[in-house]
Amino acid sequence: MSQSIPTSISSPEAVAPRDPAPQNEGHVPLTALCDIALHAWRLQRRMTDRTTKEVKEEHRPLARHVTAILDTLERVGLTLRDRETEAYDYGLPEKVVAAERSAAVSRETVLETIRPTLFFRNQIVKAGEIIIALPLEPSSDSIR
């Protein structure tokens, strides 16, 4: 049984817009929450050292706030999935925007996440975009 994904989230504590005639009073558009999640994810990536995965020293005071934003979104059911460094499977929902041959990998691997996949209550809201690394020599496991 498939569930439909709502286009907004009802919240009793939702702040009414300043528009005197709100069209969707008491609801936060799901697209707005997705935008917030994407911007928080991008900010978190910029604040983190790509090699060590640690927060850069100059960003430590802000890092907990970005984490809190993502945690709050997760509590209402919006999560994101960044597959960077994971093995790539051709059945994944992410759109491959580029593929590069690399001696550093022995099988298809997600080299970089351009945009994470967004889920609302475990259903895909927006598929992510990735760059994958391919081994120099095609393996027997590769699908052609």
mmCIF file of C-alpha atoms in Angstrom, residues 7-122:
data_model
loop_
_atom_site.group_PDB
_atom_site.id
_atom_site.type_symbol
_atom_site.label_atom_id
_atom_site.label_comp_id
_atom_site.label_asym_id
_atom_site.label_seq_id
_atom_site.Cartn_x
_atom_site.Cartn_y
_atom_site.Cartn_z
ATOM 1 C CA THR A 7 2.851 18.783 0.327
ATOM 2 C CA SER A 8 2.814 20.514 3.713
ATOM 3 C CA ILE A 9 3.120 19.672 7.371
ATOM 4 C CA SER A 10 0.484 20.755 9.836
ATOM 5 C CA SER A 11 1.918 22.156 13.011
ATOM 6 C CA PRO A 12 0.051 23.732 15.904
ATOM 7 C CA GLU A 13 3.063 25.882 16.641
ATOM 8 C CA ALA A 14 3.471 27.013 13.039
ATOM 9 C CA VAL A 15 3.914 30.741 12.805
ATOM 10 C CA ALA A 16 1.314 32.374 10.619
ATOM 11 C CA PRO A 17 2.763 34.238 7.652
ATOM 12 C CA ARG A 18 2.635 38.028 7.686
ATOM 13 C CA ASP A 19 0.352 37.997 4.660
ATOM 14 C CA PRO A 20 -3.091 39.120 5.917
ATOM 15 C CA ALA A 21 -4.765 36.398 3.810
ATOM 16 C CA PRO A 22 -2.632 33.270 4.271
ATOM 17 C CA GLN A 23 -3.526 30.505 1.828
ATOM 18 C CA ASN A 24 -2.181 27.625 3.892
ATOM 19 C CA GLU A 25 -2.541 28.722 7.513
ATOM 20 C CA GLY A 26 -0.948 26.415 10.087
ATOM 21 C CA HIS A 27 1.023 24.438 7.495
ATOM 22 C CA VAL A 28 4.676 24.581 6.573
ATOM 23 C CA PRO A 29 5.245 23.696 2.890
ATOM 24 C CA LEU A 30 7.329 20.553 2.517
ATOM 25 C CA THR A 31 9.328 22.246 -0.241
ATOM 26 C CA ALA A 32 10.376 24.950 2.231
ATOM 27 C CA LEU A 33 11.553 22.328 4.726
ATOM 28 C CA CYS A 34 13.467 20.574 1.942
ATOM 29 C CA ASP A 35 15.164 23.867 1.054
ATOM 30 C CA ILE A 36 16.121 24.422 4.705
ATOM 31 C CA ALA A 37 17.539 20.882 4.927
ATOM 32 C CA LEU A 38 19.538 21.322 1.720
ATOM 33 C CA HIS A 39 21.000 24.658 2.832
ATOM 34 C CA ALA A 40 21.872 23.287 6.284
ATOM 35 C CA TRP A 41 23.556 20.269 4.651
ATOM 36 C CA ARG A 42 25.586 22.534 2.355
ATOM 37 C CA LEU A 43 26.591 24.715 5.301
ATOM 38 C CA GLN A 44 27.616 21.656 7.318
ATOM 39 C CA ARG A 45 29.786 20.453 4.398
ATOM 40 C CA ARG A 46 31.523 23.815 4.146
ATOM 41 C CA MET A 47 32.197 23.802 7.883
ATOM 42 C CA THR A 48 33.737 20.316 7.779
ATOM 43 C CA ASP A 49 37.220 19.318 6.657
ATOM 44 C CA ARG A 50 36.690 16.929 3.728
ATOM 45 C CA THR A 51 39.680 14.767 4.658
ATOM 46 C CA THR A 52 39.235 14.348 8.402
ATOM 47 C CA LYS A 53 35.421 14.860 8.493
ATOM 48 C CA GLU A 54 35.979 17.087 11.555
ATOM 49 C CA VAL A 55 34.480 20.542 11.972
ATOM 50 C CA LYS A 56 37.011 23.230 11.095
ATOM 51 C CA GLU A 57 38.193 25.134 14.161
ATOM 52 C CA GLU A 58 36.856 28.495 12.963
ATOM 53 C CA HIS A 59 33.369 26.994 12.547
ATOM 54 C CA ARG A 60 33.054 25.175 15.883
ATOM 55 C CA PRO A 61 30.813 27.835 17.509
ATOM 56 C CA LEU A 62 28.272 27.505 14.678
ATOM 57 C CA ALA A 63 28.428 23.741 14.064
ATOM 58 C CA ARG A 64 26.063 22.787 16.875
ATOM 59 C CA HIS A 65 23.384 25.119 15.498
ATOM 60 C CA VAL A 66 23.547 23.550 12.040
ATOM 61 C CA THR A 67 23.366 20.104 13.640
ATOM 62 C CA ALA A 68 20.353 21.267 15.681
ATOM 63 C CA ILE A 69 18.566 22.414 12.505
ATOM 64 C CA LEU A 70 19.114 19.032 10.854
ATOM 65 C CA ASP A 71 18.061 17.210 14.049
ATOM 66 C CA THR A 72 14.863 19.263 14.250
ATOM 67 C CA LEU A 73 14.013 18.482 10.633
ATOM 68 C CA GLU A 74 14.629 14.807 11.326
ATOM 69 C CA ARG A 75 12.191 14.916 14.273
ATOM 70 C CA VAL A 76 9.399 16.040 11.926
ATOM 71 C CA GLY A 77 10.274 13.248 9.503
ATOM 72 C CA LEU A 78 12.577 14.950 6.981
ATOM 73 C CA THR A 79 15.935 13.229 6.554
ATOM 74 C CA LEU A 80 18.669 13.397 3.977
ATOM 75 C CA ARG A 81 21.084 10.815 2.688
ATOM 76 C CA ASP A 82 24.608 11.678 1.579
ATOM 77 C CA ARG A 83 26.175 8.561 0.030
ATOM 78 C CA GLU A 84 29.675 9.971 -0.445
ATOM 79 C CA THR A 85 32.363 7.228 -0.240
ATOM 80 C CA GLU A 86 29.732 4.444 -0.301
ATOM 81 C CA ALA A 87 29.789 1.709 -2.928
ATOM 82 C CA TYR A 88 27.590 2.684 -5.840
ATOM 83 C CA ASP A 89 24.718 0.429 -6.848
ATOM 84 C CA TYR A 90 22.883 1.018 -10.113
ATOM 85 C CA GLY A 91 19.541 0.689 -8.301
ATOM 86 C CA LEU A 92 20.099 3.715 -6.070
ATOM 87 C CA PRO A 93 17.680 6.631 -6.520
ATOM 88 C CA GLU A 94 20.415 9.241 -6.993
ATOM 89 C CA LYS A 95 20.989 10.749 -10.415
ATOM 90 C CA VAL A 96 24.555 10.242 -11.651
ATOM 91 C CA VAL A 97 25.664 13.561 -13.121
ATOM 92 C CA ALA A 98 29.223 12.457 -13.919
ATOM 93 C CA ALA A 99 31.481 9.412 -13.797
ATOM 94 C CA GLU A 100 35.269 9.435 -13.593
ATOM 95 C CA ARG A 101 37.812 6.642 -13.889
ATOM 96 C CA SER A 102 40.068 6.388 -10.835
ATOM 97 C CA ALA A 103 42.930 4.151 -9.746
ATOM 98 C CA ALA A 104 41.862 4.762 -6.130
ATOM 99 C CA VAL A 105 38.756 2.542 -6.356
ATOM 100 C CA SER A 106 38.287 -1.141 -7.087
ATOM 101 C CA ARG A 107 34.547 -0.878 -7.741
ATOM 102 C CA GLU A 108 32.007 1.833 -8.502
ATOM 103 C CA THR A 109 31.983 4.287 -5.605
ATOM 104 C CA VAL A 110 30.185 7.551 -4.892
ATOM 105 C CA LEU A 111 32.966 10.081 -5.265
ATOM 106 C CA GLU A 112 30.978 13.191 -4.423
ATOM 107 C CA THR A 113 27.444 14.102 -3.436
ATOM 108 C CA ILE A 114 26.272 17.187 -5.299
ATOM 109 C CA ARG A 115 22.843 17.117 -3.638
ATOM 110 C CA PRO A 116 21.659 14.596 -1.026
ATOM 111 C CA THR A 117 18.500 12.546 -1.420
ATOM 112 C CA LEU A 118 15.677 13.937 0.723
ATOM 113 C CA PHE A 119 13.188 11.657 2.464
ATOM 114 C CA PHE A 120 9.985 12.518 4.256
ATOM 115 C CA ARG A 121 8.767 9.751 6.545
ATOM 116 C CA ASN A 122 11.002 7.266 4.696
#
